[in-house]
Amino acid sequence: MAHSGPASGLEPTAPGYLDVLESHAVFVMREVAAECQRPALLFSGGKDSAVLLRLAEKAFQPGPIPFPLLHVDTGHNFPETLEFRDLRVSQLGADLRVALVQDSIEQGRAEDPGPGQSRNRIQSVTLTDAISRGSFDACIGGARRDEDKARAKERILSVRDEHSRWQPDRQRPELWNLYHGRVGIGEHLRVFPLSDWTEIDVWRYIRREDMALPSIYYAHQRQVIQRDGMLLAVSEWVTPTPPEAAQWLSVRYRTVGDATLTGAVRSHAYTIEQVIAEIAESRVSERGATRGDDKFSESSMEDRKREGYF
Amino acid sequence: MVSAVAARRAGTDSTGVALLRLAAVGAVDDGKSTLIGRLLHDADQLTEDQLAALETANRVRGQSGVNLSFATDGLRAERERGVTIDVAYRYAVTPRRKLVIADCPGHLEYTGNMATGASTADLALVVVDISKGLREQTRRHTALALLFGVRHVLVAVNKMDLVDWNEGRFLAVAEQMQVLAGLLGNAQVQAVPISALHGDNVVERSGMAPWYRGPTLLEALEETPTSTVATEGAGGFRLPVQSVSTRSDGSVHIAGMLTGGQLRGGDAVVVLPEGRRTTVTSLATLSAPVPSALPPLSISVTLADGSRLTRGNLIAPAIDPPPVGRDQLTTVCWFAECPLEVGQRFLIKHTTKVTRGEVVAIESRLDMKSLRLTAAAQLRTNDIGVVRWRLADPIAADPYPHNRVTGSLIVIDPETNATMAAVMVGTPTLR
Ligand SMILES: Nc1nc2c(ncn2[C@@H]2O[C@H](COP(=O)(O)OP(=O)(O)O)[C@@H](O)[C@H]2O)c(=O)[nH]1
């Protein structure tokens, strides 16, 4: 190479922290791809999983992503998210498997919480069934340790038993970058390459990579109702019951999950720069603002993870 | 007021922000949880709902106000028993640093969890209750962190309010820590007098200690050089091969995460363990081709001779390669419940290579109190000792103080897949 060597005077600058986070996440994915027999990457179309997919793309480029994508679909979706999911899948030529919570209900594997009720918790059944059906020994997900205090305790490669249960008191020591992907029969790994990322890191990365996202992450006009301290979108599952009144507001989403339970925040951030500025100012955490499922008790995330939840 | 607060949090711009990993350690009740809570609170990293959740948690327990130490206990068993069992990770993003804080458990039985936090840390944040002095547990934690290669020890001399901000007592603890660090490795020691409870010298400078002219705890953290520059840029580069792929044009691309130093296109290199020499023909980061790259980036490279390369190989400079061998003299931190004895065989992972290894000799055990090596026939749970291994395949390994990536191994139980030990190449640097 003509431009190599100290004579060029082009000393590289120390990598920035986003480069360090990115390099580490890619390292983790490449280790899992090398050491596990049948990994899968959880992709819902939300922003964290969009970042995960971007990292997988970069980790294996110019080759294809060497594992399938798995979407556990509650059936309570924002249409924009599904559109985005399918767009990314076709851009990458990826192999998407969809596991429907509705199927688990119809097969009697999980109890229907009822119309308009969140299917967040019973997702664990669908996920566990999909993992054993696909014989996946590693499931790569976009969860971050800053999201919750139970997640703050989790390893980057986290072992699950035959029932998908997390056993927080029996975690393997995880030393240096020596991740090892060996598990026993019936067990599998949950892998969290974004463990050390925070919400603002994710957004800064999305800006740096100039990534597309579902439009609902940016401010838009939406008909919402106020319920349990959250702004819920009016949809086929959520309708105002008096004295609730629907109103049109300028909102955006900070996370996107089960549509019956994911709250919007009031916002006028139409661009990524405006979103980042808003997060830098915000005094409300991502989950606190928008996830009804985590509000119930100090331990609700821990309990769900013990049951196999992501 | 508002601008001062905003200035402590992440701005919209991320240029100039560096990543610092730290392991927070300290004896039970010395105030580690309170300190981490205080740091996050005063650096404006806690959000309204997190604060509200803390208030609710306290009300349930019949206390009032915000008890900052509850910002950190994550599992139900930990909250109920009031002990930290496993590492919890906390994050703070300031305009200068992204801090990854591994809040490490203190009890001896959770040494494996503490090692998890210490093995990747650049800095050990050691909390000492000044009214109790430097305790045995704290000495042990600090020694363990030093053994795992932290380059900096930041001593938070806490509860200064209980000793009337007595300068002499502060200096005595700072001196003791200096002596301790001098016994093991060559880390830099800095001490800050604080009160975590009242918030003195954590983020806000205190008027209580006019004799103290040094930085606040947060300033000290922000001024600590980060691993990319301090610990990985100095020596020769090492590139453990993670994967090898052949593209449609026939070119062979090697992917891996760079460590040890700068790699340049045109560099003369050696492929280990074989020892074949060749040159680097091109390299690229995850985003673009580059003339050279620095650790800890994930990169891909092509070589003039890319034949017979496999995952688990190591690429190093032709002039300064690490030694290659099947016999390795190491320092072992043993976590498993059964004792480690001569003749036992395990799986061993070194960089991206998995091989097998047999214990040839247990040379000694490290007494964590005296920091002296004593004769031993076996290592029990949470013991540290010097162990000689014979591996099934040769590995290219540096002494641990030279490179934490190529100088470290883990021991895996071939039956249960449990991670049984942390292994560092070479004997501990004791003085
Ligand atoms: N007087 C005083 N008490 C403190 C200070 N920091 C912590 N404490 C108290 O020391 C006790 C133990 O603190 P905690 O943070 O739970 O200790 P940990 O076990 O190290 O996490 C609590 O009662 C704290 O309120 C301090 O700076 N001054």
Tab-separated table of C-alpha atoms in Angstrom, chain B:
chain	number	residue	atom	x	y	z
B	1	MET	CA	-27.131	26.572	38.147
B	2	VAL	CA	-28.947	25.087	35.193
B	3	SER	CA	-25.932	25.441	32.920
B	4	ALA	CA	-23.633	23.852	35.495
B	5	VAL	CA	-25.936	20.850	35.654
B	6	ALA	CA	-26.245	20.571	31.907
B	7	ALA	CA	-22.481	20.729	31.583
B	8	ARG	CA	-22.089	17.531	33.608
B	9	ARG	CA	-24.289	15.433	31.426
B	10	ALA	CA	-23.739	14.167	27.964
B	11	GLY	CA	-24.148	16.893	25.424
B	12	THR	CA	-25.281	16.219	21.904
B	13	ASP	CA	-21.703	16.034	20.723
B	14	SER	CA	-19.710	12.858	21.309
B	15	THR	CA	-16.317	13.947	20.001
B	16	GLY	CA	-13.633	13.897	22.662
B	17	VAL	CA	-15.574	11.485	24.870
B	18	ALA	CA	-13.424	8.523	25.951
B	19	LEU	CA	-14.511	5.265	27.583
B	20	LEU	CA	-13.207	4.545	31.084
B	21	ARG	CA	-13.943	1.224	32.774
B	22	LEU	CA	-13.724	1.153	36.525
B	23	ALA	CA	-14.253	-1.453	39.209
B	24	ALA	CA	-15.688	-0.086	42.450
B	25	VAL	CA	-14.612	-2.083	45.496
B	26	GLY	CA	-14.693	-1.674	49.262
B	27	ALA	CA	-15.514	-3.431	52.505
B	28	VAL	CA	-19.166	-3.820	53.478
B	29	ASP	CA	-20.628	-0.616	54.976
B	30	ASP	CA	-17.702	1.593	54.019
B	31	GLY	CA	-20.143	3.484	51.790
B	32	LYS	CA	-19.623	2.168	48.255
B	33	SER	CA	-23.315	2.117	47.381
B	34	THR	CA	-23.828	5.561	48.814
B	35	LEU	CA	-20.851	6.842	46.851
B	36	ILE	CA	-22.016	5.443	43.525
B	37	GLY	CA	-25.495	6.796	44.170
B	38	ARG	CA	-23.998	10.160	45.090
B	39	LEU	CA	-21.797	10.254	42.029
B	40	LEU	CA	-24.682	9.472	39.692
B	41	HIS	CA	-26.998	11.850	41.521
B	42	ASP	CA	-24.679	14.850	41.669
B	43	ALA	CA	-23.377	14.325	38.153
B	44	ASP	CA	-27.050	14.503	37.210
B	45	GLN	CA	-27.216	10.986	35.803
B	46	LEU	CA	-30.283	9.848	37.753
B	47	THR	CA	-33.630	10.587	36.234
B	48	GLU	CA	-36.796	11.739	37.958
B	49	ASP	CA	-38.444	8.352	37.794
B	50	GLN	CA	-35.343	6.595	39.109
B	51	LEU	CA	-35.339	9.031	42.020
B	52	ALA	CA	-39.053	8.476	42.530
B	53	ALA	CA	-38.517	4.714	42.511
B	54	LEU	CA	-35.868	5.109	45.216
B	55	GLU	CA	-38.244	7.139	47.345
B	56	THR	CA	-40.941	4.501	46.944
B	57	ALA	CA	-38.505	1.743	47.866
B	58	ASN	CA	-37.582	3.624	51.013
B	59	ARG	CA	-41.191	4.275	51.967
B	60	VAL	CA	-41.862	0.548	51.753
B	61	ARG	CA	-39.033	0.041	54.222
B	62	GLY	CA	-40.385	2.763	56.503
B	63	GLN	CA	-37.678	5.303	55.765
B	64	SER	CA	-38.143	8.720	54.292
B	65	GLY	CA	-36.297	10.732	51.704
B	66	VAL	CA	-33.984	9.404	49.046
B	67	ASN	CA	-31.417	6.909	50.287
B	68	LEU	CA	-28.835	6.998	47.553
B	69	SER	CA	-27.442	3.566	48.302
B	70	PHE	CA	-30.604	1.949	46.955
B	71	ALA	CA	-29.619	3.192	43.533
B	72	THR	CA	-27.444	0.147	43.228
B	73	ASP	CA	-28.865	-3.115	44.550
B	74	GLY	CA	-30.367	-5.018	41.673
B	75	LEU	CA	-31.681	-8.407	42.679
B	76	ARG	CA	-34.403	-9.198	45.143
B	77	ALA	CA	-32.135	-11.469	47.178
B	78	GLU	CA	-29.624	-8.645	47.420
B	79	ARG	CA	-32.164	-6.095	48.561
B	80	GLU	CA	-33.615	-8.487	51.117
B	81	ARG	CA	-30.294	-9.644	52.501
B	82	GLY	CA	-28.618	-6.275	52.132
B	83	VAL	CA	-25.544	-7.719	50.421
B	84	THR	CA	-24.225	-7.408	46.913
B	85	ILE	CA	-23.828	-10.822	45.303
B	86	ASP	CA	-22.995	-10.017	41.721
B	87	VAL	CA	-21.461	-7.175	39.775
B	88	ALA	CA	-23.895	-4.472	38.787
B	89	TYR	CA	-23.000	-2.149	35.960
B	90	ARG	CA	-23.787	1.571	36.100
B	91	TYR	CA	-23.158	4.200	33.508
B	92	ALA	CA	-22.419	7.880	33.495
B	93	VAL	CA	-21.878	9.934	30.397
B	94	THR	CA	-20.210	13.294	31.007
B	95	PRO	CA	-18.896	15.677	28.361
B	96	ARG	CA	-15.450	14.070	28.718
B	97	ARG	CA	-15.967	10.461	29.679
B	98	LYS	CA	-18.284	7.561	29.348
B	99	LEU	CA	-17.845	5.750	32.658
B	100	VAL	CA	-18.642	2.055	32.858
B	101	ILE	CA	-18.829	1.383	36.587
B	102	ALA	CA	-18.634	-2.259	37.672
B	103	ASP	CA	-19.972	-2.253	41.223
B	104	CYS	CA	-18.199	-5.318	42.606
B	105	PRO	CA	-19.359	-7.509	45.503
B	106	GLY	CA	-17.193	-7.639	48.601
B	107	HIS	CA	-17.641	-11.107	50.071
B	108	LEU	CA	-14.888	-13.646	49.597
B	109	GLU	CA	-17.351	-16.231	48.247
B	110	TYR	CA	-18.145	-13.953	45.302
B	111	THR	CA	-14.536	-13.528	44.150
B	112	GLY	CA	-15.445	-14.786	40.682
B	113	ASN	CA	-17.951	-11.990	40.340
B	114	MET	CA	-15.448	-9.426	41.514
B	115	ALA	CA	-12.893	-10.749	39.029
B	116	THR	CA	-15.534	-10.317	36.334
B	117	GLY	CA	-15.575	-6.597	37.076
B	118	ALA	CA	-11.835	-6.188	37.656
B	119	SER	CA	-10.577	-8.068	34.597
B	120	THR	CA	-11.683	-5.356	32.183
B	121	ALA	CA	-11.193	-2.324	34.437
B	122	ASP	CA	-8.685	0.449	33.786
B	123	LEU	CA	-9.124	1.810	37.279
B	124	ALA	CA	-10.050	0.525	40.731
B	125	LEU	CA	-12.187	2.885	42.777
B	126	VAL	CA	-11.470	1.808	46.356
B	127	VAL	CA	-13.810	3.061	49.068
B	128	VAL	CA	-12.370	3.279	52.587
B	129	ASP	CA	-14.289	4.290	55.722
B	130	ILE	CA	-11.795	6.615	57.437
B	131	SER	CA	-13.309	6.018	60.852
B	132	LYS	CA	-12.483	2.316	60.565
B	133	GLY	CA	-9.247	2.612	58.640
B	134	LEU	CA	-7.966	0.347	55.903
B	135	ARG	CA	-9.554	-3.036	56.515
B	136	GLU	CA	-8.461	-6.537	55.646
B	137	GLN	CA	-11.270	-6.945	53.100
B	138	THR	CA	-10.291	-3.717	51.360
B	139	ARG	CA	-6.648	-4.760	51.190
B	140	ARG	CA	-7.725	-8.029	49.598
B	141	HIS	CA	-9.932	-6.318	46.999
B	142	THR	CA	-7.264	-3.845	46.098
B	143	ALA	CA	-4.674	-6.598	45.770
B	144	LEU	CA	-7.025	-8.568	43.547
B	145	ALA	CA	-7.658	-5.534	41.337
B	146	LEU	CA	-3.917	-4.898	41.087
B	147	LEU	CA	-3.326	-8.531	40.208
B	148	PHE	CA	-5.891	-8.209	37.431
B	149	GLY	CA	-3.895	-5.325	36.057
B	150	VAL	CA	-5.714	-2.078	36.830
B	151	ARG	CA	-3.345	0.799	36.047
B	152	HIS	CA	-4.884	3.290	38.429
B	153	VAL	CA	-6.125	3.114	41.987
B	154	LEU	CA	-8.406	5.933	43.044
B	155	VAL	CA	-8.971	5.851	46.793
B	156	ALA	CA	-12.198	7.443	47.972
B	157	VAL	CA	-11.378	8.160	51.606
B	158	ASN	CA	-14.969	8.253	52.820
B	159	LYS	CA	-16.870	9.452	55.901
B	160	MET	CA	-14.405	12.295	56.458
B	161	ASP	CA	-17.294	14.020	58.284
B	162	LEU	CA	-16.949	11.418	61.063
B	163	VAL	CA	-13.320	12.388	61.775
B	164	ASP	CA	-13.718	16.153	61.525
B	165	TRP	CA	-11.961	16.232	58.170
B	166	ASN	CA	-8.696	15.394	59.886
B	167	GLU	CA	-5.878	15.789	57.366
B	168	GLY	CA	-3.436	13.537	59.217
B	169	ARG	CA	-5.804	10.567	59.164
B	170	PHE	CA	-6.492	11.096	55.460
B	171	LEU	CA	-2.772	11.179	54.662
B	172	ALA	CA	-2.173	8.038	56.712
B	173	VAL	CA	-4.730	6.030	54.684
B	174	ALA	CA	-3.416	7.458	51.411
B	175	GLU	CA	0.086	6.397	52.434
B	176	GLN	CA	-1.049	2.867	53.383
B	177	MET	CA	-2.659	2.437	49.978
B	178	GLN	CA	0.480	3.701	48.287
B	179	VAL	CA	2.506	1.073	50.146
B	180	LEU	CA	0.024	-1.666	49.254
B	181	ALA	CA	0.071	-0.748	45.566
B	182	GLY	CA	3.850	-0.671	45.693
B	183	LEU	CA	3.873	-4.347	46.673
B	184	LEU	CA	2.030	-5.512	43.594
B	185	GLY	CA	2.487	-4.227	40.058
B	186	ASN	CA	3.009	-0.561	39.318
B	187	ALA	CA	-0.348	1.181	39.418
B	188	GLN	CA	-0.679	4.881	40.111
B	189	VAL	CA	-2.429	5.759	43.346
B	190	GLN	CA	-4.460	8.874	44.021
B	191	ALA	CA	-6.583	9.599	47.111
B	192	VAL	CA	-9.495	12.012	47.531
B	193	PRO	CA	-11.057	12.919	50.925
B	194	ILE	CA	-14.830	12.716	50.596
B	195	SER	CA	-18.143	12.378	52.333
B	196	ALA	CA	-20.424	10.326	50.127
B	197	LEU	CA	-23.347	10.948	52.443
B	198	HIS	CA	-23.067	14.740	52.320
B	199	GLY	CA	-21.647	14.989	48.823
B	200	ASP	CA	-18.305	16.587	49.662
B	201	ASN	CA	-15.619	16.333	46.961
B	202	VAL	CA	-17.550	13.740	44.975
B	203	VAL	CA	-18.832	16.035	42.260
B	204	GLU	CA	-19.061	19.271	44.247
B	205	ARG	CA	-15.875	20.667	45.700
B	206	SER	CA	-16.057	20.807	49.508
B	207	GLY	CA	-15.254	23.731	51.790
B	208	MET	CA	-14.636	21.279	54.626
B	209	ALA	CA	-11.042	20.447	53.710
B	210	PRO	CA	-9.208	23.660	52.805
B	211	TRP	CA	-5.948	21.697	53.105
B	212	TYR	CA	-6.911	19.501	50.137
B	213	ARG	CA	-5.946	20.971	46.767
B	214	GLY	CA	-6.486	17.967	44.509
B	215	PRO	CA	-9.372	17.128	42.205
B	216	THR	CA	-12.860	15.987	43.171
B	217	LEU	CA	-13.579	12.316	42.603
B	218	LEU	CA	-15.353	12.990	39.307
B	219	GLU	CA	-12.530	15.245	38.117
B	220	ALA	CA	-10.008	12.527	38.970
B	221	LEU	CA	-12.048	10.031	36.931
B	222	GLU	CA	-12.329	12.412	34.028
B	223	GLU	CA	-8.570	13.008	34.041
B	224	THR	CA	-7.594	9.313	34.105
B	225	PRO	CA	-6.183	8.256	30.747
B	226	THR	CA	-8.312	5.536	29.152
B	227	SER	CA	-7.202	2.091	28.127
B	228	THR	CA	-6.994	2.785	24.420
B	229	VAL	CA	-4.212	5.256	24.962
B	230	ALA	CA	-2.624	4.209	28.216
B	231	THR	CA	-2.546	0.454	28.208
B	232	GLU	CA	-2.971	-0.628	24.650
B	233	GLY	CA	-1.004	1.797	22.549
B	234	ALA	CA	2.484	1.231	23.892
B	235	GLY	CA	3.869	-2.095	22.691
B	236	GLY	CA	3.741	-4.118	19.512
B	237	PHE	CA	0.346	-4.922	18.033
B	238	ARG	CA	-1.337	-8.305	18.356
B	239	LEU	CA	-4.214	-9.481	16.184
B	240	PRO	CA	-5.939	-12.670	17.340
B	241	VAL	CA	-7.673	-14.143	14.299
B	242	GLN	CA	-11.418	-14.351	14.904
B	243	SER	CA	-12.492	-15.499	11.484
B	244	VAL	CA	-11.108	-16.030	8.007
B	245	SER	CA	-13.187	-15.567	4.870
B	246	THR	CA	-12.435	-15.865	1.192
B	247	ARG	CA	-14.197	-13.315	-1.029
B	248	SER	CA	-15.412	-13.799	-4.571
B	249	ASP	CA	-12.193	-12.241	-5.953
B	250	GLY	CA	-10.185	-14.893	-4.109
B	251	SER	CA	-8.796	-12.513	-1.479
B	252	VAL	CA	-8.572	-13.839	2.067
B	253	HIS	CA	-9.825	-11.500	4.799
B	254	ILE	CA	-8.962	-11.883	8.442
B	255	ALA	CA	-11.263	-10.369	11.035
B	256	GLY	CA	-10.257	-9.644	14.607
B	257	MET	CA	-9.963	-7.106	17.371
B	258	LEU	CA	-6.627	-5.320	17.487
B	259	THR	CA	-4.673	-5.091	20.719
B	260	GLY	CA	-1.233	-4.009	21.910
B	261	GLY	CA	-0.369	-1.251	19.478
B	262	GLN	CA	-0.726	0.275	16.066
B	263	LEU	CA	-0.969	-1.846	12.909
B	264	ARG	CA	0.021	-0.349	9.555
B	265	GLY	CA	-0.403	-1.445	5.987
B	266	GLY	CA	2.925	-2.806	4.750
B	267	ASP	CA	3.979	-4.046	8.217
B	268	ALA	CA	6.119	-7.180	8.242
B	269	VAL	CA	4.256	-9.724	10.353
B	270	VAL	CA	4.462	-13.271	11.571
B	271	VAL	CA	1.579	-15.733	11.785
B	272	LEU	CA	1.717	-17.692	15.044
B	273	PRO	CA	2.095	-20.368	16.245
B	274	GLU	CA	3.522	-21.545	12.854
B	275	GLY	CA	5.910	-18.627	12.552
B	276	ARG	CA	5.337	-17.945	8.854
B	277	ARG	CA	6.386	-14.432	7.808
B	278	THR	CA	4.417	-12.217	5.474
B	279	THR	CA	3.251	-8.596	5.130
B	280	VAL	CA	0.007	-6.730	5.599
B	281	THR	CA	-1.387	-5.717	2.222
B	282	SER	CA	-4.504	-3.860	3.350
B	283	LEU	CA	-6.569	-3.109	6.395
B	284	ALA	CA	-10.003	-1.734	7.087
B	285	THR	CA	-12.001	-0.687	10.104
B	286	LEU	CA	-15.684	-1.545	10.278
B	287	SER	CA	-16.371	1.610	8.289
B	288	ALA	CA	-13.599	2.103	5.717
B	289	PRO	CA	-10.166	1.063	4.443
B	290	VAL	CA	-7.427	2.783	6.464
B	291	PRO	CA	-3.627	3.085	6.255
B	292	SER	CA	-3.281	2.128	9.926
B	293	ALA	CA	-5.382	1.326	12.973
B	294	LEU	CA	-5.192	1.475	16.755
B	295	PRO	CA	-6.580	-0.805	19.492
B	296	PRO	CA	-9.194	-1.749	20.497
B	297	LEU	CA	-10.776	-1.588	17.057
B	298	SER	CA	-12.329	-4.547	15.290
B	299	ILE	CA	-10.623	-4.608	11.921
B	300	SER	CA	-10.104	-6.805	8.914
B	301	VAL	CA	-6.803	-7.288	7.114
B	302	THR	CA	-5.384	-9.033	4.081
B	303	LEU	CA	-1.895	-10.526	3.969
B	304	ALA	CA	0.515	-11.099	1.065
B	305	ASP	CA	0.344	-14.789	1.974
B	306	GLY	CA	-3.067	-15.531	3.395
B	307	SER	CA	-2.914	-19.288	3.034
B	308	ARG	CA	-3.437	-21.781	5.875
B	309	LEU	CA	-4.841	-19.187	8.239
B	310	THR	CA	-7.411	-20.260	10.806
B	311	ARG	CA	-9.314	-18.877	13.726
B	312	GLY	CA	-7.086	-19.028	16.784
B	313	ASN	CA	-3.929	-17.887	14.951
B	314	LEU	CA	-2.228	-14.730	16.146
B	315	ILE	CA	-0.697	-12.082	13.897
B	316	ALA	CA	2.173	-10.090	15.450
B	317	PRO	CA	5.044	-7.886	14.264
B	318	ALA	CA	7.869	-9.951	12.756
B	319	ILE	CA	10.398	-8.130	14.932
B	320	ASP	CA	8.608	-8.378	18.276
B	321	PRO	CA	6.432	-11.501	18.427
B	322	PRO	CA	5.201	-13.009	21.699
B	323	PRO	CA	6.790	-16.276	22.833
B	324	VAL	CA	5.089	-19.451	21.624
B	325	GLY	CA	4.798	-22.544	23.750
B	326	ARG	CA	2.799	-25.395	25.198
B	327	ASP	CA	4.291	-24.965	28.662
B	328	GLN	CA	2.921	-21.959	30.513
B	329	LEU	CA	3.745	-20.715	33.977
B	330	THR	CA	0.717	-18.778	35.167
B	331	THR	CA	-1.104	-17.078	38.004
B	332	VAL	CA	-4.471	-18.750	38.558
B	333	CYS	CA	-7.497	-17.327	40.328
B	334	TRP	CA	-9.531	-20.451	41.054
B	335	PHE	CA	-13.339	-20.129	41.400
B	336	ALA	CA	-14.665	-23.679	41.147
B	337	GLU	CA	-15.927	-25.573	44.178
B	338	CYS	CA	-13.627	-28.573	43.745
B	339	PRO	CA	-9.930	-27.973	44.462
B	340	LEU	CA	-7.387	-27.569	41.668
B	341	GLU	CA	-4.824	-30.361	41.714
B	342	VAL	CA	-1.926	-31.687	39.684
B	343	GLY	CA	-2.975	-34.009	36.851
B	344	GLN	CA	-6.393	-32.456	36.245
B	345	ARG	CA	-7.362	-31.688	32.653
B	346	PHE	CA	-9.606	-28.934	31.377
B	347	LEU	CA	-10.599	-26.938	28.328
B	348	ILE	CA	-8.617	-23.728	27.993
B	349	LYS	CA	-9.574	-20.639	26.015
B	350	HIS	CA	-6.826	-18.224	24.985
B	351	THR	CA	-7.738	-15.306	22.692
B	352	THR	CA	-9.926	-16.971	20.028
B	353	LYS	CA	-8.496	-20.448	20.456
B	354	VAL	CA	-9.889	-23.308	22.516
B	355	THR	CA	-7.496	-26.095	23.459
B	356	ARG	CA	-6.910	-28.485	26.330
B	357	GLY	CA	-4.552	-28.199	29.254
B	358	GLU	CA	-3.234	-30.285	32.096
B	359	VAL	CA	-2.010	-29.066	35.477
B	360	VAL	CA	1.646	-30.069	35.690
B	361	ALA	CA	2.549	-28.421	38.984
B	362	ILE	CA	1.120	-26.182	41.636
B	363	GLU	CA	4.099	-24.084	42.590
B	364	SER	CA	2.675	-21.903	45.314
B	365	ARG	CA	-0.309	-20.128	46.759
B	366	LEU	CA	-0.508	-16.364	47.224
B	367	ASP	CA	-1.231	-15.348	50.791
B	368	MET	CA	-3.486	-12.346	50.261
B	369	LYS	CA	-2.680	-10.960	53.690
B	370	SER	CA	1.101	-10.858	53.475
B	371	LEU	CA	1.211	-10.841	49.659
B	372	ARG	CA	3.804	-13.599	49.812
B	373	LEU	CA	3.900	-16.892	47.928
B	374	THR	CA	3.742	-19.967	50.131
B	375	ALA	CA	4.040	-23.656	49.256
B	376	ALA	CA	0.767	-25.382	48.325
B	377	ALA	CA	-0.360	-28.761	46.988
B	378	GLN	CA	-3.731	-27.586	45.715
B	379	LEU	CA	-5.786	-24.435	45.220
B	380	ARG	CA	-9.142	-24.178	46.924
B	381	THR	CA	-12.117	-22.069	45.918
B	382	ASN	CA	-11.107	-18.409	45.573
B	383	ASP	CA	-7.406	-19.140	46.096
B	384	ILE	CA	-4.806	-17.509	43.916
B	385	GLY	CA	-1.632	-19.398	43.090
B	386	VAL	CA	1.162	-20.065	40.664
B	387	VAL	CA	0.405	-23.007	38.382
B	388	ARG	CA	2.361	-24.723	35.624
B	389	TRP	CA	0.348	-25.990	32.639
B	390	ARG	CA	1.037	-28.251	29.696
B	391	LEU	CA	-1.296	-27.384	26.813
B	392	ALA	CA	-2.360	-29.654	23.962
B	393	ASP	CA	-1.429	-26.965	21.411
B	394	PRO	CA	1.146	-24.184	21.499
B	395	ILE	CA	-0.161	-20.670	22.135
B	396	ALA	CA	1.404	-17.268	21.462
B	397	ALA	CA	1.096	-15.589	24.858
B	398	ASP	CA	2.547	-12.401	26.338
B	399	PRO	CA	3.239	-11.890	30.029
B	400	TYR	CA	-0.020	-10.525	31.453
B	401	PRO	CA	1.362	-7.092	32.440
B	402	HIS	CA	2.409	-6.567	28.802
B	403	ASN	CA	-0.901	-7.428	27.262
B	404	ARG	CA	-4.125	-8.320	29.014
B	405	VAL	CA	-5.608	-9.915	25.883
B	406	THR	CA	-2.795	-12.230	24.817
B	407	GLY	CA	-1.714	-12.746	28.435
B	408	SER	CA	-4.977	-14.179	29.740
B	409	LEU	CA	-6.767	-17.525	29.597
B	410	ILE	CA	-9.867	-19.077	31.103
B	411	VAL	CA	-10.368	-22.620	32.322
B	412	ILE	CA	-13.603	-24.315	31.267
B	413	ASP	CA	-15.093	-27.439	32.817
B	414	PRO	CA	-15.522	-29.838	29.868
B	415	GLU	CA	-18.526	-31.488	31.600
B	416	THR	CA	-20.570	-28.546	32.862
B	417	ASN	CA	-19.103	-25.768	30.678
B	418	ALA	CA	-18.636	-23.663	33.809
B	419	THR	CA	-15.857	-21.077	33.817
B	420	MET	CA	-13.598	-22.374	36.584
B	421	ALA	CA	-10.676	-19.990	36.667
B	422	ALA	CA	-9.059	-16.811	35.452
B	423	VAL	CA	-5.474	-17.394	34.363
B	424	MET	CA	-2.763	-14.794	33.841
B	425	VAL	CA	0.470	-15.627	32.068
B	426	GLY	CA	3.523	-15.272	34.311
B	427	THR	CA	3.964	-15.010	38.070
B	428	PRO	CA	2.622	-12.060	40.068
B	429	THR	CA	4.960	-9.056	40.192
B	430	LEU	CA	5.557	-8.943	43.946
B	431	ARG	CA	8.026	-6.635	45.666
